[in-house]
Short mmCIF file of C-alpha atoms and ligand atoms in Angstrom, two decimals:
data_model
loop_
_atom_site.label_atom_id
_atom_site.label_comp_id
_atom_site.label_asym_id
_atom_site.label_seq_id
_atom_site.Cartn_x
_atom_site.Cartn_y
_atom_site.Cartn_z
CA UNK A 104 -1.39 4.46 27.60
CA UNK A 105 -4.67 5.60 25.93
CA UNK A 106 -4.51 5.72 21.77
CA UNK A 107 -5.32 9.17 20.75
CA UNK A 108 -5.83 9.24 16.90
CA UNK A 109 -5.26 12.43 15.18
CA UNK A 110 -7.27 11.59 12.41
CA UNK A 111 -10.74 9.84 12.73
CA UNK A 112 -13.28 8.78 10.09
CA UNK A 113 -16.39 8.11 11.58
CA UNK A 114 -18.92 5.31 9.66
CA UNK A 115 -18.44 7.83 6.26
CA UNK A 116 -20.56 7.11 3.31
CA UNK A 117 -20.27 9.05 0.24
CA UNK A 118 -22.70 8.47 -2.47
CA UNK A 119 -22.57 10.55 -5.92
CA UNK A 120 -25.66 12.95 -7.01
CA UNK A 121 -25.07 9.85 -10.38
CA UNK A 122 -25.97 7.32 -6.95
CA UNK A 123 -22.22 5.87 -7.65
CA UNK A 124 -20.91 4.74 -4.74
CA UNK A 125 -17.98 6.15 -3.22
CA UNK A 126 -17.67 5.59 0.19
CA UNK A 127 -19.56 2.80 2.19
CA UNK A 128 -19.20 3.14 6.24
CA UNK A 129 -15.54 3.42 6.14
CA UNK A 130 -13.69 3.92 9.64
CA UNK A 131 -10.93 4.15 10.46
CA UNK A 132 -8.34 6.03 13.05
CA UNK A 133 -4.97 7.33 11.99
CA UNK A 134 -1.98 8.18 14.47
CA UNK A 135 0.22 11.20 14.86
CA UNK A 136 3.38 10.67 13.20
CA UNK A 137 1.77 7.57 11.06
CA UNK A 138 2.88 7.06 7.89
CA UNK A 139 -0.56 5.05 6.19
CA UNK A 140 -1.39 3.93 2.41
CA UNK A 141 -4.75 3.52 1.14
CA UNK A 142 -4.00 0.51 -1.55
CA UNK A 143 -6.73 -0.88 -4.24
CA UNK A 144 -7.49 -0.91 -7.31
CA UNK A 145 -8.94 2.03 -9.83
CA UNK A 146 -12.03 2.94 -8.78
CA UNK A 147 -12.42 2.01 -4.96
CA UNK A 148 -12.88 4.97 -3.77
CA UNK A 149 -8.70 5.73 -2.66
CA UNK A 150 -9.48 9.61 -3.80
CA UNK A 151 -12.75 10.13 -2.46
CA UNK A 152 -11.24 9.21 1.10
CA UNK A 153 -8.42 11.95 0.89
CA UNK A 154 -10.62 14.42 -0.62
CA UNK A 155 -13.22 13.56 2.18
CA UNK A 156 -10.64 14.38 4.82
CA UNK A 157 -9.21 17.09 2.76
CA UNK A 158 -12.75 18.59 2.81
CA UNK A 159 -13.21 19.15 -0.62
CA UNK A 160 -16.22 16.79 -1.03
CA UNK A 161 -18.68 16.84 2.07
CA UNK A 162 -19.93 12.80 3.13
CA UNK A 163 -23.19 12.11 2.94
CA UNK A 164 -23.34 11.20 6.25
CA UNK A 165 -20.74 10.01 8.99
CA UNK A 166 -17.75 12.47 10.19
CA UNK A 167 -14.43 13.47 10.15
CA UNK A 168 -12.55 13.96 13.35
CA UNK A 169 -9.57 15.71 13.97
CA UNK A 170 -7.35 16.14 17.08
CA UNK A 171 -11.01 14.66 18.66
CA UNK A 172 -12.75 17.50 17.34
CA UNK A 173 -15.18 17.61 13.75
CA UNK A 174 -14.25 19.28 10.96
CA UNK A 175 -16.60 18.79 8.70
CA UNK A 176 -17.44 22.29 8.88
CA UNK A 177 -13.98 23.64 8.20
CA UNK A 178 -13.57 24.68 4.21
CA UNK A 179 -10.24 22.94 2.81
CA UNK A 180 -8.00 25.71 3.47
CA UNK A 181 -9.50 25.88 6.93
CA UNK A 182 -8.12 22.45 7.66
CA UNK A 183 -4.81 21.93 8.81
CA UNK A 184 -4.19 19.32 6.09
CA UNK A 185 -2.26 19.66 2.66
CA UNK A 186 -2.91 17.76 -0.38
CA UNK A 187 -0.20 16.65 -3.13
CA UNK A 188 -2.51 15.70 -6.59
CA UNK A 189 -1.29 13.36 -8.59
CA UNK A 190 -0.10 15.75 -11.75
CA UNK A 191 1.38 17.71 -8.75
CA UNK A 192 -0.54 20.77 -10.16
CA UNK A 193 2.92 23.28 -9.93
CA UNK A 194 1.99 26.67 -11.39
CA UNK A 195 4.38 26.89 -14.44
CA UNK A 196 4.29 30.86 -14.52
CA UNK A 197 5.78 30.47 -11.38
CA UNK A 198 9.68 29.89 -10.18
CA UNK A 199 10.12 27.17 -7.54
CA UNK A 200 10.30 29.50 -4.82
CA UNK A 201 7.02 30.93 -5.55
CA UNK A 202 5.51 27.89 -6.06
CA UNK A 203 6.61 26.47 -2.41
CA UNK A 204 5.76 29.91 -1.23
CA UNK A 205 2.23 29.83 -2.50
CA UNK A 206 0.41 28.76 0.29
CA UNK A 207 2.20 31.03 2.67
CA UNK A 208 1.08 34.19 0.53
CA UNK A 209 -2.71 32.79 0.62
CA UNK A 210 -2.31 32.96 4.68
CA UNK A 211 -0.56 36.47 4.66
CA UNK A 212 2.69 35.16 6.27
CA UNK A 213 5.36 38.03 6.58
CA UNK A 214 7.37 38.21 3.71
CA UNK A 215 10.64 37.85 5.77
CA UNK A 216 9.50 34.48 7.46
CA UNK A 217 7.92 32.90 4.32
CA UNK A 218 11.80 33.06 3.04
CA UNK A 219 12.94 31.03 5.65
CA UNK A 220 10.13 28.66 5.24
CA UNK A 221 10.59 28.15 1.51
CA UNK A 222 14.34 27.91 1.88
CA UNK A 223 14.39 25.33 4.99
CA UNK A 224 11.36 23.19 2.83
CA UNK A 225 14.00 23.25 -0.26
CA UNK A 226 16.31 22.13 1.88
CA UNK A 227 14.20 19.30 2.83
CA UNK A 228 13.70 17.90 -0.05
CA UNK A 229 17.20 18.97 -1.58
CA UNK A 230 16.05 21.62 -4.25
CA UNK A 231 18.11 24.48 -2.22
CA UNK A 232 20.16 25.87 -5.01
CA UNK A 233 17.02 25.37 -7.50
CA UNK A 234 14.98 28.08 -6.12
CA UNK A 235 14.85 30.43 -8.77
CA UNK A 236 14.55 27.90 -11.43
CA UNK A 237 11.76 27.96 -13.81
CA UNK A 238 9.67 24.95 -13.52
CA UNK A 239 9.91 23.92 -16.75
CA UNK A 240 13.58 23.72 -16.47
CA UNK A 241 13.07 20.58 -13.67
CA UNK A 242 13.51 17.33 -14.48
CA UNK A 243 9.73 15.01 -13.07
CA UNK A 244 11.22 13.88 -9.65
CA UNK A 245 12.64 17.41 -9.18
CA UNK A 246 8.74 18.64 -10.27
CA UNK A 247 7.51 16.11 -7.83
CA UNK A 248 9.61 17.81 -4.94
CA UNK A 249 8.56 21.19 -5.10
CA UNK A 250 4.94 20.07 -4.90
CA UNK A 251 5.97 18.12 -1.98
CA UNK A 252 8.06 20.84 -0.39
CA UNK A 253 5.10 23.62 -1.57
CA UNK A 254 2.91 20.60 0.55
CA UNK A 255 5.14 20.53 3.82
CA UNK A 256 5.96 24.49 4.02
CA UNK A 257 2.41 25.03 5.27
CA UNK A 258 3.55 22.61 8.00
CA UNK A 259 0.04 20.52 8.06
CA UNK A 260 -0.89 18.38 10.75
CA UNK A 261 -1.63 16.03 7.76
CA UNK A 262 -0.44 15.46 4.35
CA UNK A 263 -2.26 13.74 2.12
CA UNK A 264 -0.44 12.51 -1.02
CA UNK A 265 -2.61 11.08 -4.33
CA UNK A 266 -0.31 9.30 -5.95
CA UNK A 267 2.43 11.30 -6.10
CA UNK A 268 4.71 9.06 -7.80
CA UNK A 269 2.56 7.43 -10.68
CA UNK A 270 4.55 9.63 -13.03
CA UNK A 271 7.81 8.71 -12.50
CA UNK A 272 9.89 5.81 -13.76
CA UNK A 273 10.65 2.67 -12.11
CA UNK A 274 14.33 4.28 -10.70
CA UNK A 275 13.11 7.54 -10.03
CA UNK A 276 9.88 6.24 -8.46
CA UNK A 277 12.04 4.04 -5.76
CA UNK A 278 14.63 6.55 -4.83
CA UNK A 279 11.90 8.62 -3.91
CA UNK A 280 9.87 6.45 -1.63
CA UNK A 281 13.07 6.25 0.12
CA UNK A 282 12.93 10.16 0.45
CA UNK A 283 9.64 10.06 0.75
CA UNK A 284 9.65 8.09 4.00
CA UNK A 285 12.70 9.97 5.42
CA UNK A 286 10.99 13.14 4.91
CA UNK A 287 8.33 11.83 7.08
CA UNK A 288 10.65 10.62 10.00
CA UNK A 289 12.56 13.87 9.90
CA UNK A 290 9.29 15.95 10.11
CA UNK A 291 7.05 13.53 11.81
CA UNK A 292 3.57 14.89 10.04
CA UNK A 293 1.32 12.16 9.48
CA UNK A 294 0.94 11.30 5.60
CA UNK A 295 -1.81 9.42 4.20
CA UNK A 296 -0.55 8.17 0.63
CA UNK A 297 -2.98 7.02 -2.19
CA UNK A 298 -1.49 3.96 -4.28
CA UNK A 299 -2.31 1.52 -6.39
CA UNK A 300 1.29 -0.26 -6.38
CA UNK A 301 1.33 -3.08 -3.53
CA UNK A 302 4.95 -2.78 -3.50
CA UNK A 303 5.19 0.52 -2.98
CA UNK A 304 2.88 0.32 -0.19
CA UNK A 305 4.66 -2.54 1.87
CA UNK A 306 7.91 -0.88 1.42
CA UNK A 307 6.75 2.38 2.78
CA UNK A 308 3.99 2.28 5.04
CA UNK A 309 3.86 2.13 8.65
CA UNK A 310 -0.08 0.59 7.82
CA UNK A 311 -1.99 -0.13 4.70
CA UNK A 312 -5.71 0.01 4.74
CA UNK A 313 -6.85 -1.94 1.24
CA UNK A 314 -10.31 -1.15 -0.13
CA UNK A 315 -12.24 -2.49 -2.87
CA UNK A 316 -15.65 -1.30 -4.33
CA UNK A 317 -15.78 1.95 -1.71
CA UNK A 318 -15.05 -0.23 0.88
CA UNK A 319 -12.05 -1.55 3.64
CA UNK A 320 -10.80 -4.96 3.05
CA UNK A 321 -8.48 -4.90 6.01
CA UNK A 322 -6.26 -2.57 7.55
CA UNK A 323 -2.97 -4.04 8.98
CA UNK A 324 0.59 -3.35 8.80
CA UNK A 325 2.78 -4.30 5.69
CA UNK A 326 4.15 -7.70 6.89
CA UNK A 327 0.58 -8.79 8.82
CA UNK A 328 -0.94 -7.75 5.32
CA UNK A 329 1.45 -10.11 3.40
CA UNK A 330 1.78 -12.95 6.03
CA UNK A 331 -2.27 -13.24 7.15
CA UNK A 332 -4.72 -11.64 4.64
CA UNK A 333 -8.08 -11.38 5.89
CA UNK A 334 -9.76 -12.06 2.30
CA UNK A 335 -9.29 -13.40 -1.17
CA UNK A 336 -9.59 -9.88 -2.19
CA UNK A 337 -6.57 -9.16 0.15
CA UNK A 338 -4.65 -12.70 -0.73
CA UNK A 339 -4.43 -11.93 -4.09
CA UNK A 340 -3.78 -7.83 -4.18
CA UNK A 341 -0.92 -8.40 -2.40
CA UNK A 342 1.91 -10.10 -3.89
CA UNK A 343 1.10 -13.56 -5.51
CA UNK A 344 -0.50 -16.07 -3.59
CA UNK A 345 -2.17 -19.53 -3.91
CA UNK A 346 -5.42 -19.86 -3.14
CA UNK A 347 -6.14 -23.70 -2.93
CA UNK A 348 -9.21 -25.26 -2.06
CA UNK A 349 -8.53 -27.50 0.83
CA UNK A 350 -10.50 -30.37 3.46
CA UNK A 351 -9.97 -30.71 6.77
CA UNK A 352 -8.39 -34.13 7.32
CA UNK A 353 -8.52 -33.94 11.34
CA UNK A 354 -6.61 -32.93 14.42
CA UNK A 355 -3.18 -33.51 15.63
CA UNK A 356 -2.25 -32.24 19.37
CA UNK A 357 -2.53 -28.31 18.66
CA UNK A 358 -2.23 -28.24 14.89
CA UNK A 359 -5.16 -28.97 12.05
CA UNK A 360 -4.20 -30.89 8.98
CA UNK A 361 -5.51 -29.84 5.69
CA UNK A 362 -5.65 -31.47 2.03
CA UNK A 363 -4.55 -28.84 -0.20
CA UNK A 364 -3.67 -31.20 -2.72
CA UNK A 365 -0.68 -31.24 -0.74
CA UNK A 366 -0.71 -31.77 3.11
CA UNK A 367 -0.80 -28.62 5.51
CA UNK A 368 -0.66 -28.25 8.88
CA UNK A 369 -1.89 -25.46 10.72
CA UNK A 370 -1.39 -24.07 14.45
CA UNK A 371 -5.18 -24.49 16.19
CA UNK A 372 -5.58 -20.89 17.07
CA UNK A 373 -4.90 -20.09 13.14
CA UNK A 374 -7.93 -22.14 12.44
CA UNK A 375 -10.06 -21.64 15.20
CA UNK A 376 -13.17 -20.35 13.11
CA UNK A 377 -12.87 -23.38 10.76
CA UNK A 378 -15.40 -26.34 11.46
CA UNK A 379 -14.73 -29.83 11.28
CA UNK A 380 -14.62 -31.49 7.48
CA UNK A 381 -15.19 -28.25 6.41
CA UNK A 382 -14.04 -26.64 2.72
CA UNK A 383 -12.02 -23.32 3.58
CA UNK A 384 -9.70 -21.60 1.03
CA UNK A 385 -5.99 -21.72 2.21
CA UNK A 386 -3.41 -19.02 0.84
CA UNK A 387 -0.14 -20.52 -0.19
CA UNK A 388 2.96 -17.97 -1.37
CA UNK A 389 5.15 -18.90 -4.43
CA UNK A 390 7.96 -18.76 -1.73
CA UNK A 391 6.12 -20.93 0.81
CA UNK A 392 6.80 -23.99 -1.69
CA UNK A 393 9.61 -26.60 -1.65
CA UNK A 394 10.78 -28.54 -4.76
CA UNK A 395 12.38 -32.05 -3.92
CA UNK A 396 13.83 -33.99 -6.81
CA UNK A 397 12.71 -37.20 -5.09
CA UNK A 398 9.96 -37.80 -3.17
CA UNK A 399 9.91 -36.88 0.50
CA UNK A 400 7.41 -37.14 3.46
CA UNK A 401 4.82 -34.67 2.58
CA UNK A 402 5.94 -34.34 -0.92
CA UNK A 403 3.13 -34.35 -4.05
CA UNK A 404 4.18 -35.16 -7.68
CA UNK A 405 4.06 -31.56 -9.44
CA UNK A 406 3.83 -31.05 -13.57
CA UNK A 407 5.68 -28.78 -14.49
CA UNK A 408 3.96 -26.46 -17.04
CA UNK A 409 6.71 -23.27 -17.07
CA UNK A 410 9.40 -22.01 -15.72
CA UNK A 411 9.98 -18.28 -15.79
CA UNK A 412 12.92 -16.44 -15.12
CA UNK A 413 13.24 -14.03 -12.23
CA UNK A 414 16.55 -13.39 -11.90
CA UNK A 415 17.35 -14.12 -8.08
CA UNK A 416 14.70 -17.01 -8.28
CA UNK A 417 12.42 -19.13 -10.80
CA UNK A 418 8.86 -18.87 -10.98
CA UNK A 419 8.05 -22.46 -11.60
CA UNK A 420 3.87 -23.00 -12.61
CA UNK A 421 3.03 -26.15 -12.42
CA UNK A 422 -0.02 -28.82 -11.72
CA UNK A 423 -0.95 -30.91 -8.89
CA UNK A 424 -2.32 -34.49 -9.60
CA UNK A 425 -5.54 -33.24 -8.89
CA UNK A 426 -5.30 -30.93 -11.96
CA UNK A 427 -4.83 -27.96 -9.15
CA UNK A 428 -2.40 -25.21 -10.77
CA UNK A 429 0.09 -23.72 -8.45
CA UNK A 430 2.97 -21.27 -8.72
CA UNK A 431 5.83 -21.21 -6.93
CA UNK A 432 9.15 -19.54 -6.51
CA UNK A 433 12.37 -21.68 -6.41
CA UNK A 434 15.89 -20.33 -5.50
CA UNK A 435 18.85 -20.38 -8.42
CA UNK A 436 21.11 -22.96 -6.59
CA UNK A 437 18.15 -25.47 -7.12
CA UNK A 438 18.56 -25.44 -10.69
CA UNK A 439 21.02 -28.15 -10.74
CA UNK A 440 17.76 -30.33 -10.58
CA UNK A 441 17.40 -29.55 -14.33
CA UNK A 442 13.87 -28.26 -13.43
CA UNK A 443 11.73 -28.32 -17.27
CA UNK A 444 8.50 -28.04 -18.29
CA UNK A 445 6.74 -31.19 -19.03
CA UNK A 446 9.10 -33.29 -15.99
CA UNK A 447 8.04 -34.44 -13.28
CA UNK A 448 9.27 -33.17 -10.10
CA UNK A 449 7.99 -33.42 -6.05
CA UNK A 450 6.40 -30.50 -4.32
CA UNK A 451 5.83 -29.94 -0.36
CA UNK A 452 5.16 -26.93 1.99
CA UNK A 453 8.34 -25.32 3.46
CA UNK A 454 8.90 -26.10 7.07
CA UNK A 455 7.72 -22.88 9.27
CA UNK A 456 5.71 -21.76 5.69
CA UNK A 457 3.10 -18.88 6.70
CA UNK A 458 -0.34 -20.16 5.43
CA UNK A 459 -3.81 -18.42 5.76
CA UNK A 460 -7.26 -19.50 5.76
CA UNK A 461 -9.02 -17.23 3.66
CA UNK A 462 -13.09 -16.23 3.68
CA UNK A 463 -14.94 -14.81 1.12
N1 LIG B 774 -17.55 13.42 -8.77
C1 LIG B 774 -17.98 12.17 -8.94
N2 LIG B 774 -19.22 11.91 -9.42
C2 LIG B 774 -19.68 10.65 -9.55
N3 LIG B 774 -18.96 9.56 -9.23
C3 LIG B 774 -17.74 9.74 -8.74
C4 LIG B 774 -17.17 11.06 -8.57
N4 LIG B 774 -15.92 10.91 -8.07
C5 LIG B 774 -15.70 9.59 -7.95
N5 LIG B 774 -16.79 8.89 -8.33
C6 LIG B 774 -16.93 7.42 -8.30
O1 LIG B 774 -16.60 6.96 -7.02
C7 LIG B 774 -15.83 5.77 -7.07
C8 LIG B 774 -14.51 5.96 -6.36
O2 LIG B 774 -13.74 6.91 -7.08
P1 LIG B 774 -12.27 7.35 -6.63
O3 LIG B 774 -11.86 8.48 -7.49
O4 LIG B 774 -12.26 7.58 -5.18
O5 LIG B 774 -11.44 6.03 -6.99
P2 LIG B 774 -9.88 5.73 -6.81
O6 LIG B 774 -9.76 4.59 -5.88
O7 LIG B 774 -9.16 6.99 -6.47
O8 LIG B 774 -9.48 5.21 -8.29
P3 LIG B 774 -8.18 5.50 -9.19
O9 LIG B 774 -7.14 4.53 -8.73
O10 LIG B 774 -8.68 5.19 -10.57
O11 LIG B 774 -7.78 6.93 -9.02
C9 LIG B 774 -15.70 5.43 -8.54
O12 LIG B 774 -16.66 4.48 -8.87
C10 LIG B 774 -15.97 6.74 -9.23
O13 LIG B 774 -16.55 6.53 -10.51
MG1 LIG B 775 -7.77 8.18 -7.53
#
């Protein structure tokens, strides 16, 4: 079956009247029904895409495709496409049912049939019996729903979100991705959410596209993202990971052996770009480490420098003998090995670890 994107953006560049940089030659194809996050940090050009495909900054040159057709002529309200700022931007002369309703007057929607929109989009995101409210008289995550819910009335093909739940506290902030991401499956728009919180964009996302200086790193779904970054960049955005400088050691049957200051073996076809003897970069996660309180096959003396306190695990740093510095996670049940910092204990890679070589 033949991919048909809903949303396409076509080699777009953005560059500022300042000459900043915004956008360099970013494509990219999004899916009906896909729930994607563009993830990196301030500054790399995360707002300038959804206000590109929201239409209200033109590229300087490349295109925006929609349903296979350009609408780079279309003015933002033109475009079937809703935005949710960041501060939400609720009209506080306004009750909640006006504010949800908003959009519907603009378009000259019978009054009747704007009712039943604003009361089925409250009942999505379960402000029903708050519809007369005064804004002020919300708490932020009950804010943060009527923009979404004044977002999804309009019933856009796309809904772009900027992060819409920077504001919120760490409790509020999770319950909603959950209802965020049901809200999605029940209406099946396409949302494109702006983040700079990896973790909120592996637990929600169907696909992540990560950018750095107004350009895409890689764009891969949550677990490929974690388990095989393409770059540094990538490695170390997402989640904690190792990045040890290793040598090829040689060849054994399918698999490559590396000297990471501990040994590594790799499947071939993970390593098929890598020459001979050459240096490459290989990405290690904290979890992707073994302690052994004696030393095993495999096994490297570690230093430990400091144990840190996770709660479900440690986070043990520590130091190779070749003065490499490592971190790595360690269950509870292995503290019976009286793990301390200044001892002495015996590192190794966990059997079936996930390792990536890592360019530039
Ligand atoms: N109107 C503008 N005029 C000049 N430069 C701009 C303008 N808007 C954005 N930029 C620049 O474009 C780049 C990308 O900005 P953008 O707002 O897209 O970043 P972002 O990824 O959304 O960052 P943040 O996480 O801080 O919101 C930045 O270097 C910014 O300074
Ligand atoms: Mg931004």
């Amino acid at each position: 079956m033949a991919y048909d994107p809903l949303l396409e953006l076509k080699a777009v560049t953005k560059t500022f009247g300042n000459g900043g940089l915004g956008l360099v030659d970013i494509n990219l194809d999004i899916a009906q029904g896909e729930f994607l996050s563009l993830l990196g940090p301030s500054g790399c050009g995360k707002t300038t895409t959804l206000r590109v495909i929201a239409g209200f900054e033109a590229p300087t040159s490349g295109s925006v495709l929609l349903g296979g057709r350009d609408i780079g002529h279309l003015r933002p309200y033109d475009r079937p496409v809703n935005t949710v700022f960041q501060d939400y931007a609720i009209f506080p002369h306004m009750n909640v049912s006006e504010n949800v309703g908003f959009g519907l007057s603009l378009r000259k929607i019978p009054v009747a049939e704007q009712r039943k929109r604003i009361l089925n989009a409250l009942e999505l995101v379960g402000l029903a019996d708050k519809a007369q409210s005064r804004v002020q008289a919300l708490s932020g995550g009950q804010r943060q729903r009527v923009a979404l819910a004044r977002a999804i009335v309009c019933e856009p093909k796309v809904l772009l979100l900027d992060e819409p739940l920077s504001a919120l506290d760490a409790y509020l902030r999770e319950q909603m991705q959950v209802e965020l991401k049901s809200l999605q499956a029940r209406l099946g728009t396409t949302f494109v959410l702006v983040t700079h919180d990896q973790t909120e964009a592996l637990s929600i996302s169907d696909r992540i596209v990560v950018m750095n200086k107004a350009r895409i790193e890689q764009v891969a779904s949550p677990a490929e993202l974690y388990d095989c970054p393409a770059t540094k960049f990538v490695a170390s955005f997402i989640g904690t990971m190792n990045l040890l400088p290793a040598t090829v050691l040689g060849r054994a049957g399918d698999r490559v052996m590396f000297d990471a200051g501990v040994p590594v073996s790799l499947a071939l076809e993970a390593t098929a770009a890598v020459p001979e003897q050459a240096a490459v970069t290989i990405g290690i996660r904290p979890e992707d480490f073994q302690l052994e309180s004696e030393s095993v096959t495999e096994s490297r003396p570690l230093k430990i420098t400091s144990i840190v306190f996770h709660g479900r695990s440690l986070r043990v740093h520590g130091a190779l003998s070749s003065g490499q510095e490592i971190v790595l996670d360690v269950p509870r049940q292995s503290e019976r090995m009286s793990l301390a910092a200044g001892e002495f204990a015996h590192v190794r890679l966990r059997p079936g670890a996930v390792c990536s070589i890592l360019s530039a």
